[in-house]
PDB file of C-alpha atoms in Angstrom:
ATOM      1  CA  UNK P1224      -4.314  -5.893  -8.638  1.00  0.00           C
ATOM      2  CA  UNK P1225      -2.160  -2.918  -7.598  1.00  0.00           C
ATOM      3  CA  UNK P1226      -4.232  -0.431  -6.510  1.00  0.00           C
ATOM      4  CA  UNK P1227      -2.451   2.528  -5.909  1.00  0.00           C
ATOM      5  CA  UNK P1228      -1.546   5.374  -7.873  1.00  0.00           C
ATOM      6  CA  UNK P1229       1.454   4.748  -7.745  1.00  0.00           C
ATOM      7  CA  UNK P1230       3.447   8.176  -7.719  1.00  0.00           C
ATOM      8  CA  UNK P1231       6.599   8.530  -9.824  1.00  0.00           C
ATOM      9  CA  UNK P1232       8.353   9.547 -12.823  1.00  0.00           C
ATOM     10  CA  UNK P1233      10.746   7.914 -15.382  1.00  0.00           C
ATOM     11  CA  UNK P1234      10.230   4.080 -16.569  1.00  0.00           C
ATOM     12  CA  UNK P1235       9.825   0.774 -14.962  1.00  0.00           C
ATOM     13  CA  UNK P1236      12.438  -1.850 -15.410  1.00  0.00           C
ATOM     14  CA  UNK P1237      11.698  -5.283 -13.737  1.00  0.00           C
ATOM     15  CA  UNK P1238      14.169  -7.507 -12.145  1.00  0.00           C
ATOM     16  CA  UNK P1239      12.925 -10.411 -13.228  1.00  0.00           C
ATOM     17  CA  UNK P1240      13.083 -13.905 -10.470  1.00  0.00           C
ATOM     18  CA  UNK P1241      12.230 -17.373 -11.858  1.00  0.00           C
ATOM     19  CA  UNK P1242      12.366 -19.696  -9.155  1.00  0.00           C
ATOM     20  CA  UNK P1243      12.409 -23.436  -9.755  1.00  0.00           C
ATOM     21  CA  UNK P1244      10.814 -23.613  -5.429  1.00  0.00           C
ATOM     22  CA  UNK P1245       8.624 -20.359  -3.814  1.00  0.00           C
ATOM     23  CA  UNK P1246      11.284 -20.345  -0.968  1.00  0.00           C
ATOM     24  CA  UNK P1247      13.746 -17.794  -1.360  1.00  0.00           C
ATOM     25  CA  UNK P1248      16.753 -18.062   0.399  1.00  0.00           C
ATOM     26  CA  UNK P1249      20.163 -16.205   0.837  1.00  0.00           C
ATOM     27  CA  UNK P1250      21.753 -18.053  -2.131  1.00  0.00           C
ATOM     28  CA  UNK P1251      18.756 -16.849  -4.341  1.00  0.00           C
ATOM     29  CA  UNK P1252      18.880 -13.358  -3.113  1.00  0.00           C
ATOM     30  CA  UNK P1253      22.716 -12.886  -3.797  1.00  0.00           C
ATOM     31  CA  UNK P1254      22.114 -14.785  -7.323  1.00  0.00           C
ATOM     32  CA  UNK P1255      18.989 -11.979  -7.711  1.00  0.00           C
ATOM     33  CA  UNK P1256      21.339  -8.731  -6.558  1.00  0.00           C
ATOM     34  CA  UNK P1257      24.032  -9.841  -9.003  1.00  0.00           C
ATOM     35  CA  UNK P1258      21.730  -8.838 -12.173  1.00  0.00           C
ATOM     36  CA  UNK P1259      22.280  -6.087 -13.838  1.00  0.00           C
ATOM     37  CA  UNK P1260      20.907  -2.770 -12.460  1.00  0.00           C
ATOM     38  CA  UNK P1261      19.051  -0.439 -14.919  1.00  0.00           C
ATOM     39  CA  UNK P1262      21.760   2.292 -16.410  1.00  0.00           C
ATOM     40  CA  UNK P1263      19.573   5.054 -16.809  1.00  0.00           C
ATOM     41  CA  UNK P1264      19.371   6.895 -13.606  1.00  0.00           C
ATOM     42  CA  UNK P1265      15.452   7.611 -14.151  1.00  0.00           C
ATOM     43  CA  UNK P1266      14.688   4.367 -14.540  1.00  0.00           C
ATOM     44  CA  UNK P1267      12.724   3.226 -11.524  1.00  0.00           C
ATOM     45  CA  UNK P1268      13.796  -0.717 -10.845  1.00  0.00           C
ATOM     46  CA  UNK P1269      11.371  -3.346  -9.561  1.00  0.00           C
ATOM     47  CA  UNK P1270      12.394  -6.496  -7.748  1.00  0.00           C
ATOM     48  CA  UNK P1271       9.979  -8.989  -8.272  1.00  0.00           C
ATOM     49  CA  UNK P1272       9.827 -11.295  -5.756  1.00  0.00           C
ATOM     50  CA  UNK P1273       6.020 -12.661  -6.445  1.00  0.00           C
ATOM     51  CA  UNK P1274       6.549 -15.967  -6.924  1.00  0.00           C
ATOM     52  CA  UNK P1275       8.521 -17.023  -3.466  1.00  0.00           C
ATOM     53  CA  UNK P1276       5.611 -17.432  -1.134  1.00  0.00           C
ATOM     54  CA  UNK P1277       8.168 -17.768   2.455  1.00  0.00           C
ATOM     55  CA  UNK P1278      11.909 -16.265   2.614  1.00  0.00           C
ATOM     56  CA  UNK P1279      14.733 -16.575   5.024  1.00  0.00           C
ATOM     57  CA  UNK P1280      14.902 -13.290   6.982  1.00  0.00           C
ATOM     58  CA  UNK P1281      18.364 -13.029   6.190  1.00  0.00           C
ATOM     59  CA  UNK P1282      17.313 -12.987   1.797  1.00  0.00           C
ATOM     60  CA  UNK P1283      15.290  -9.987   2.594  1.00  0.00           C
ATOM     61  CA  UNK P1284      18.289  -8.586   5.063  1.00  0.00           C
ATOM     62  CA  UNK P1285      20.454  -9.278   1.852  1.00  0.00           C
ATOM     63  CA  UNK P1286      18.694  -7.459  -0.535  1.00  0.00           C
ATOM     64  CA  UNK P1287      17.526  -4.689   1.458  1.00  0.00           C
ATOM     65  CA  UNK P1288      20.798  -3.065   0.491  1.00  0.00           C
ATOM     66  CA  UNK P1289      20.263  -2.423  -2.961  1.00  0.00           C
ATOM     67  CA  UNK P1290      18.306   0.628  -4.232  1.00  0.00           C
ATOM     68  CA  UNK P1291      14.973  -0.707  -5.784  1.00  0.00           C
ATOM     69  CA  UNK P1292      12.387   1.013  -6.225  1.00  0.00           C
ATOM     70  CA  UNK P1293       9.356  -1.224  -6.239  1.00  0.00           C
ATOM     71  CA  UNK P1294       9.439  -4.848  -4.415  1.00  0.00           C
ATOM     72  CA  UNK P1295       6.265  -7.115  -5.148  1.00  0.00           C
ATOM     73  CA  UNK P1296       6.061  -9.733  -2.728  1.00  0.00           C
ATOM     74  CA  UNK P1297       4.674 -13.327  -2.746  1.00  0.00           C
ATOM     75  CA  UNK P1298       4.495 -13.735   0.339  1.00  0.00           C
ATOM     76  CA  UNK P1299       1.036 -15.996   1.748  1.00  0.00           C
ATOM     77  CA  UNK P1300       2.125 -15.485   5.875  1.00  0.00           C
ATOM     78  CA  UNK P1301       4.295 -12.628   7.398  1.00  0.00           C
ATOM     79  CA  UNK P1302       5.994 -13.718  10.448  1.00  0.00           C
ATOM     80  CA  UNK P1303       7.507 -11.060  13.002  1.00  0.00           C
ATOM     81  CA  UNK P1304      10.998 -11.767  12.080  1.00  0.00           C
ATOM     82  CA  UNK P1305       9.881 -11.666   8.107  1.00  0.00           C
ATOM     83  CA  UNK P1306       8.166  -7.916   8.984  1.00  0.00           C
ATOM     84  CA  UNK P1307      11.319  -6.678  10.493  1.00  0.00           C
ATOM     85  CA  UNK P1308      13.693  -7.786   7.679  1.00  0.00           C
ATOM     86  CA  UNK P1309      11.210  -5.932   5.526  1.00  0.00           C
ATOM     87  CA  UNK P1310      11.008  -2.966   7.792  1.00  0.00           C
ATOM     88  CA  UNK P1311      15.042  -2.612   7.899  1.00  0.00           C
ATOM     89  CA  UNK P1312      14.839  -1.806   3.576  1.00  0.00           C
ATOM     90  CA  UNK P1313      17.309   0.460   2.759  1.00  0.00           C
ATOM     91  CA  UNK P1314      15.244   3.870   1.167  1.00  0.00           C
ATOM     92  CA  UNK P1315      12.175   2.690   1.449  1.00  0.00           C
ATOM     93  CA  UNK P1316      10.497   0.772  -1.316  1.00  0.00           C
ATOM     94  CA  UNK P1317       7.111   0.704  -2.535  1.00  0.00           C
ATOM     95  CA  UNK P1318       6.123  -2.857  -1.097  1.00  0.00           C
ATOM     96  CA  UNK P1319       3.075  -4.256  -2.903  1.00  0.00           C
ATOM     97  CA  UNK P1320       2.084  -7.570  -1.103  1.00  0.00           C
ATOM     98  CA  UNK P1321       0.404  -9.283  -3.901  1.00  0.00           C
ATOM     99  CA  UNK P1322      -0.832 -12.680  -1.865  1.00  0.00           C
ATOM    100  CA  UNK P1323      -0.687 -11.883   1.757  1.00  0.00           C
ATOM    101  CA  UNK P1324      -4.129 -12.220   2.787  1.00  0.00           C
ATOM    102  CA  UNK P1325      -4.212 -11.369   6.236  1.00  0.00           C
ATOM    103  CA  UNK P1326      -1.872  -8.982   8.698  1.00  0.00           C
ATOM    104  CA  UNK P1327      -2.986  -8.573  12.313  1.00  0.00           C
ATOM    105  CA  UNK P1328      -2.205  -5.852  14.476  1.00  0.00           C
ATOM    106  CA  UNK P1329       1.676  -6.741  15.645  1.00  0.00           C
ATOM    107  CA  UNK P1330       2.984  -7.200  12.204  1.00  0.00           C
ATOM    108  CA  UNK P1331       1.047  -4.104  11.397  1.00  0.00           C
ATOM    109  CA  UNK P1332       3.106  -2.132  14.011  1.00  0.00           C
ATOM    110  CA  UNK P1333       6.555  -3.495  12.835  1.00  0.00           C
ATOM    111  CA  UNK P1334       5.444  -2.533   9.438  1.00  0.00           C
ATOM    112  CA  UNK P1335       4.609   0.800  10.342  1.00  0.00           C
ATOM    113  CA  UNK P1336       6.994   1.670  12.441  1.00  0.00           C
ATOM    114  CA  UNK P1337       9.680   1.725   9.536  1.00  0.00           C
ATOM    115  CA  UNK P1338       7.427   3.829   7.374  1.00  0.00           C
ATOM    116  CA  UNK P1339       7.124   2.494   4.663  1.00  0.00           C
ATOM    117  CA  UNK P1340       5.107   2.219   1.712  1.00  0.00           C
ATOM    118  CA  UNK P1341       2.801  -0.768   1.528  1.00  0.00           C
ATOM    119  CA  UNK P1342       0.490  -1.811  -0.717  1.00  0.00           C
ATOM    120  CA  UNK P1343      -1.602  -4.280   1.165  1.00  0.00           C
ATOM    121  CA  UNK P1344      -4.769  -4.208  -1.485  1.00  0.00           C
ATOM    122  CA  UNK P1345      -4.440  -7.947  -0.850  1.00  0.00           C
ATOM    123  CA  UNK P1346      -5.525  -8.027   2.619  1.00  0.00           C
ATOM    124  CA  UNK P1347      -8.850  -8.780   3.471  1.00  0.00           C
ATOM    125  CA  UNK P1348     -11.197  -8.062   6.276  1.00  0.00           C
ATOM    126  CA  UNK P1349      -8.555  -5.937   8.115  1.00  0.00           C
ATOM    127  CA  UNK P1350      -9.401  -5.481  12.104  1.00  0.00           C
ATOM    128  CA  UNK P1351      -9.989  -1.551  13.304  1.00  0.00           C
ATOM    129  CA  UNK P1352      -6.845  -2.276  15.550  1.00  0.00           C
ATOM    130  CA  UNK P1353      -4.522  -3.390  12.301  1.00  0.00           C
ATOM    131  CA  UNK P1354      -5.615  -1.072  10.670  1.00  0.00           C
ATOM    132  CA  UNK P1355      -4.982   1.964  13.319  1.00  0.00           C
ATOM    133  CA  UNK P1356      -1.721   0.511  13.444  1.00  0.00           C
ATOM    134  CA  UNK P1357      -1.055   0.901   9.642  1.00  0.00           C
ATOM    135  CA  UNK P1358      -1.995   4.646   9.902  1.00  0.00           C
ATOM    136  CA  UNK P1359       0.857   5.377  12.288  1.00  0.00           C
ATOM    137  CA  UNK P1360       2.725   5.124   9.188  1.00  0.00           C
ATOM    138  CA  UNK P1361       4.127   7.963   7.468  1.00  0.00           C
ATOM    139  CA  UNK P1362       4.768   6.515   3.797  1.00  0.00           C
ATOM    140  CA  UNK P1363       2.035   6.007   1.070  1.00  0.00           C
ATOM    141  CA  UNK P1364      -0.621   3.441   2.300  1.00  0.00           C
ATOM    142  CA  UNK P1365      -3.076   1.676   0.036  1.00  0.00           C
ATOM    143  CA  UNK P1366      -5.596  -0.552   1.530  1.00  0.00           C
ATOM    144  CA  UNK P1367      -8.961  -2.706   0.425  1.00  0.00           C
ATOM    145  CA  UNK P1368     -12.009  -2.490   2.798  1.00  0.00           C
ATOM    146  CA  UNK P1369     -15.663  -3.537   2.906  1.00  0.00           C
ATOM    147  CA  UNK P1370     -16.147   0.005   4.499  1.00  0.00           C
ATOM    148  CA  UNK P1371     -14.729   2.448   7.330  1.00  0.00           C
ATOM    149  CA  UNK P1372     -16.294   2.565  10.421  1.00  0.00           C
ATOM    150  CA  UNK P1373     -16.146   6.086  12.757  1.00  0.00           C
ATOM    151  CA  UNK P1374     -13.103   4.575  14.734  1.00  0.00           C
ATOM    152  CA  UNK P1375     -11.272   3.644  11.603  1.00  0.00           C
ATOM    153  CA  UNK P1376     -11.370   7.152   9.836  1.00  0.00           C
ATOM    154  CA  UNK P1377     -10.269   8.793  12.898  1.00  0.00           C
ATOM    155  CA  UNK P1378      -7.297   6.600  12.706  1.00  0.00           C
ATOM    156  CA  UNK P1379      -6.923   7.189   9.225  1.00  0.00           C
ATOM    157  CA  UNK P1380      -6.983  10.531   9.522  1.00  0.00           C
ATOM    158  CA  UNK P1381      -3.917  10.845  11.583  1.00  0.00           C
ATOM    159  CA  UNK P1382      -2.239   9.070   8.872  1.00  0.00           C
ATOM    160  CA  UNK P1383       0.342  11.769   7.531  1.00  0.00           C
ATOM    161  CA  UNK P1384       1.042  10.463   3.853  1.00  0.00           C
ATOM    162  CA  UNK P1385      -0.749   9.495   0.920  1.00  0.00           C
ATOM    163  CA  UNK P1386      -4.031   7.119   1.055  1.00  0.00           C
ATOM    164  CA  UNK P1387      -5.741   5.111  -1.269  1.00  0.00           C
ATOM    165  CA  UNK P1388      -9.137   3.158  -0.063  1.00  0.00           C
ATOM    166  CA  UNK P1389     -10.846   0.510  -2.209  1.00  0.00           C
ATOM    167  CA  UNK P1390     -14.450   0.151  -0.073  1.00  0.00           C
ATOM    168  CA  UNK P1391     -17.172  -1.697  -1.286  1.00  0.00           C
ATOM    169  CA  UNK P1392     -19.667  -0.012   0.676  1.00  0.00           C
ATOM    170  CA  UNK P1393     -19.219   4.178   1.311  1.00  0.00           C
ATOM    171  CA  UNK P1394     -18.900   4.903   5.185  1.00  0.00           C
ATOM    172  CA  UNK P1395     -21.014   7.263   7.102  1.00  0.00           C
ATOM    173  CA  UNK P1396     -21.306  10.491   7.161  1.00  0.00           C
ATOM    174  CA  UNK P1397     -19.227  10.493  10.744  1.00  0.00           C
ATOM    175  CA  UNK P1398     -16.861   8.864   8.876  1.00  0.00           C
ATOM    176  CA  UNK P1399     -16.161  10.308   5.581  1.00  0.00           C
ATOM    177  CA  UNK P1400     -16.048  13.857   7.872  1.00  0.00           C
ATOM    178  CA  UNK P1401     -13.403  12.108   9.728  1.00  0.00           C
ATOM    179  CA  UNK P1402     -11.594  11.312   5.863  1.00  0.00           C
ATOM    180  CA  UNK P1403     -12.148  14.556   4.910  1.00  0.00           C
ATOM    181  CA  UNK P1404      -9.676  15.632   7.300  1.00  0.00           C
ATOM    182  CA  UNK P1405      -6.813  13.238   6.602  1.00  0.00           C
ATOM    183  CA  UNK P1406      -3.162  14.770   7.690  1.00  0.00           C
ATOM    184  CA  UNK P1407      -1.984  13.849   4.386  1.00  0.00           C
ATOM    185  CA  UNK P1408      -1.938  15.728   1.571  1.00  0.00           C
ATOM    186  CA  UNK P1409      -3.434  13.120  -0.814  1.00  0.00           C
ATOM    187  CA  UNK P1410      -6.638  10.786  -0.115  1.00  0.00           C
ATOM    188  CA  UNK P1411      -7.351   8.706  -3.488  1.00  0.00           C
ATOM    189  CA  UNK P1412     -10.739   6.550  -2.964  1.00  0.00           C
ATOM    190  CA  UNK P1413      -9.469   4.577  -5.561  1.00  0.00           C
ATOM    191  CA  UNK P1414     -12.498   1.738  -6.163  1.00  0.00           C
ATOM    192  CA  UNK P1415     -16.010   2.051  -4.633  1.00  0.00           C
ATOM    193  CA  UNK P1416     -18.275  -0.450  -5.634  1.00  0.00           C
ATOM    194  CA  UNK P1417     -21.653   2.027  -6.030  1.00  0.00           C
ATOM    195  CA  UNK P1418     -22.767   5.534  -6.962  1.00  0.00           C
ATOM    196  CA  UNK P1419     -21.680   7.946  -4.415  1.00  0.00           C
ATOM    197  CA  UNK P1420     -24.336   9.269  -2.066  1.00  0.00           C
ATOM    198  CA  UNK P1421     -24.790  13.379  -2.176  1.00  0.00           C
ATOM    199  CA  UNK P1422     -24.072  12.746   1.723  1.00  0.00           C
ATOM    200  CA  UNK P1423     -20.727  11.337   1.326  1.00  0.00           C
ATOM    201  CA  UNK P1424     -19.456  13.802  -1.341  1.00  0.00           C
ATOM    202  CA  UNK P1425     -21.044  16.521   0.585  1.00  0.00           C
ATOM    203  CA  UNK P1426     -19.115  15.294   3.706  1.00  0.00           C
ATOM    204  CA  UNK P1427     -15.436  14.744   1.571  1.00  0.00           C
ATOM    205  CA  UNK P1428     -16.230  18.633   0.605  1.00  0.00           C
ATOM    206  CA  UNK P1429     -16.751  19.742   4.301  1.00  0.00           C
ATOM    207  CA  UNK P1430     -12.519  20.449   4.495  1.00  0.00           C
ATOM    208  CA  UNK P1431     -12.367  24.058   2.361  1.00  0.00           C
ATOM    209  CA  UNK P1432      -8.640  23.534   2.732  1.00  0.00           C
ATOM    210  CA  UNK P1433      -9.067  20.490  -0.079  1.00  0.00           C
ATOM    211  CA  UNK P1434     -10.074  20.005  -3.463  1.00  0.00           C
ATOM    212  CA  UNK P1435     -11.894  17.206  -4.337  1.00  0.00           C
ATOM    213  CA  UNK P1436     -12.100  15.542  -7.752  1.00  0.00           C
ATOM    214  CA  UNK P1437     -15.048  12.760  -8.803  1.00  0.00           C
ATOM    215  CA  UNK P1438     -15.649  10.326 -11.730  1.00  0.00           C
ATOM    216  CA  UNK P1439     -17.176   7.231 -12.573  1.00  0.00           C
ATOM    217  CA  UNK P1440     -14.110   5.314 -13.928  1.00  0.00           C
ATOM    218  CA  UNK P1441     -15.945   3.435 -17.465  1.00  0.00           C
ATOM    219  CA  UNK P1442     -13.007   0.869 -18.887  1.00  0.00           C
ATOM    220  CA  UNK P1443     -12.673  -0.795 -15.709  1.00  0.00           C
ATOM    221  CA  UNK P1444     -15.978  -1.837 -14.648  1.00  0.00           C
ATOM    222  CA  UNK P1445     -18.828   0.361 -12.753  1.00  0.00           C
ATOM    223  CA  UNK P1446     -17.235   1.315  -9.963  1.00  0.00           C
ATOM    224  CA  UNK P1447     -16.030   5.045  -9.118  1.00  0.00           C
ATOM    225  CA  UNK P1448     -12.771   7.635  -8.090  1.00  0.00           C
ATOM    226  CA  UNK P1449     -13.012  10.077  -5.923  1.00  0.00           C
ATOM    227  CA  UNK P1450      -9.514  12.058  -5.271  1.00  0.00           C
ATOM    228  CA  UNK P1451      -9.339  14.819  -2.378  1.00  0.00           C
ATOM    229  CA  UNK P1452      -5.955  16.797  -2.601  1.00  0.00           C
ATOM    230  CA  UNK P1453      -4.837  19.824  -0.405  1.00  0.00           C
ATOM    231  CA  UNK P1454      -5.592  22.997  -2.641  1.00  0.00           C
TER     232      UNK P1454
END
């Protein structure tokens, strides 16, 4: 699932990939870059590349010249080398890592470093230390947590672009106070998994300098979306 509000206007046009092996290569990616780019300049292209679970470096170093908008990646392990082929994208994509299931801190870094957008919804049971590292980024950031301790929302809140949480379990007071106060100017709790306490809304409100919106979100399931914006 992607998880993040994903912000932009116009339509989306796939590039589609049908592999007949989950490696891509350099041959694949300058087969993929030769298909036709959308004509309309609001159209916002996606490169799909979520059914190659391991590239060559040098595919991603390839296509990283070409303007996409939105790369999905298959990916199931990100190496060093892999992260800084991705971190070298030309404009900065939206990169939603649809399979990668774990990122420690060093990869995290590389990632970061670049900043880009990542959509790493995928990711489970992320350390504090990865994911202090992912807040030094200054692109949109969407990540998928069993909850945030005190350390991890003062990382997050040095994070200086747009947020979006799934939790399954609401943090503590200590800690939503320390989301409250998130550098950027969007904070989307996106999915959480139970009823809001009056103690966590009550801390999200303590920052006058934000508006906060809540609802319980019906068609998908009981689960509820809280957005704090700047006012």
């Amino acid at each position: 699932m992607i998880g993040l509000l994903l912000p932009f206007d116009g339509i989306l046009n796939a590039v589609p990939t049908a592999p007949n092996n989950t490696h891509l290569d350099l041959t694949s990616a300058i087969e993929i870059s030769r298909r036709p780019a959308p004509a309309q300049p609001q159209v916002v292209s996606i490169l799909d590349l979520s059914s190659y679970s391991d590239a060559d470096p040098a595919a991603f170093e390839y296509l990283s010249e070409k303007p996409y908008g939105f790369v999905i990646l298959g990916l199931t392990e990100l190496t060093p080398t892999l992260a800084r082929a991705i971190a070298k994208w030309v404009d900065s994509p939206f990169f939603i890592f649809e399979k990668l299931y774990y990122l420690d801190r060093g990869n995290a870094q590389i990632l970061s470093a670049s900043g880009a957008n990542l959509d790493l919804g995928a990711v489970q049971n992320l350390s504090g230390e990865t994911v202090e590292a992912l807040a030094q980024t200054n692109g949109h950031l969407h990540l998928s947590l069993e909850t945030i301790s005190l350390a991890m929302g003062r990382a997050l809140k040095k994070h200086n672009g747009s947020l979006s949480l799934d939790l399954s379990v609401e943090p503590t007071y200590g800690a939503a106070l320390e989301l409250a106060n998130h550098q950027g100017h969007e904070l989307f709790i996106y999915r959480l998994m139970q009823r809001p306490s009056e103690a966590f809304i009550s801390a999200l409100s303590s920052n006058i300098e934000k508006t906060i919106n809540f609802e319980r979100q019906p068609i998908s399931g009981d689960f509820y979306f809280i957005e704090l914006m700047r006012g």
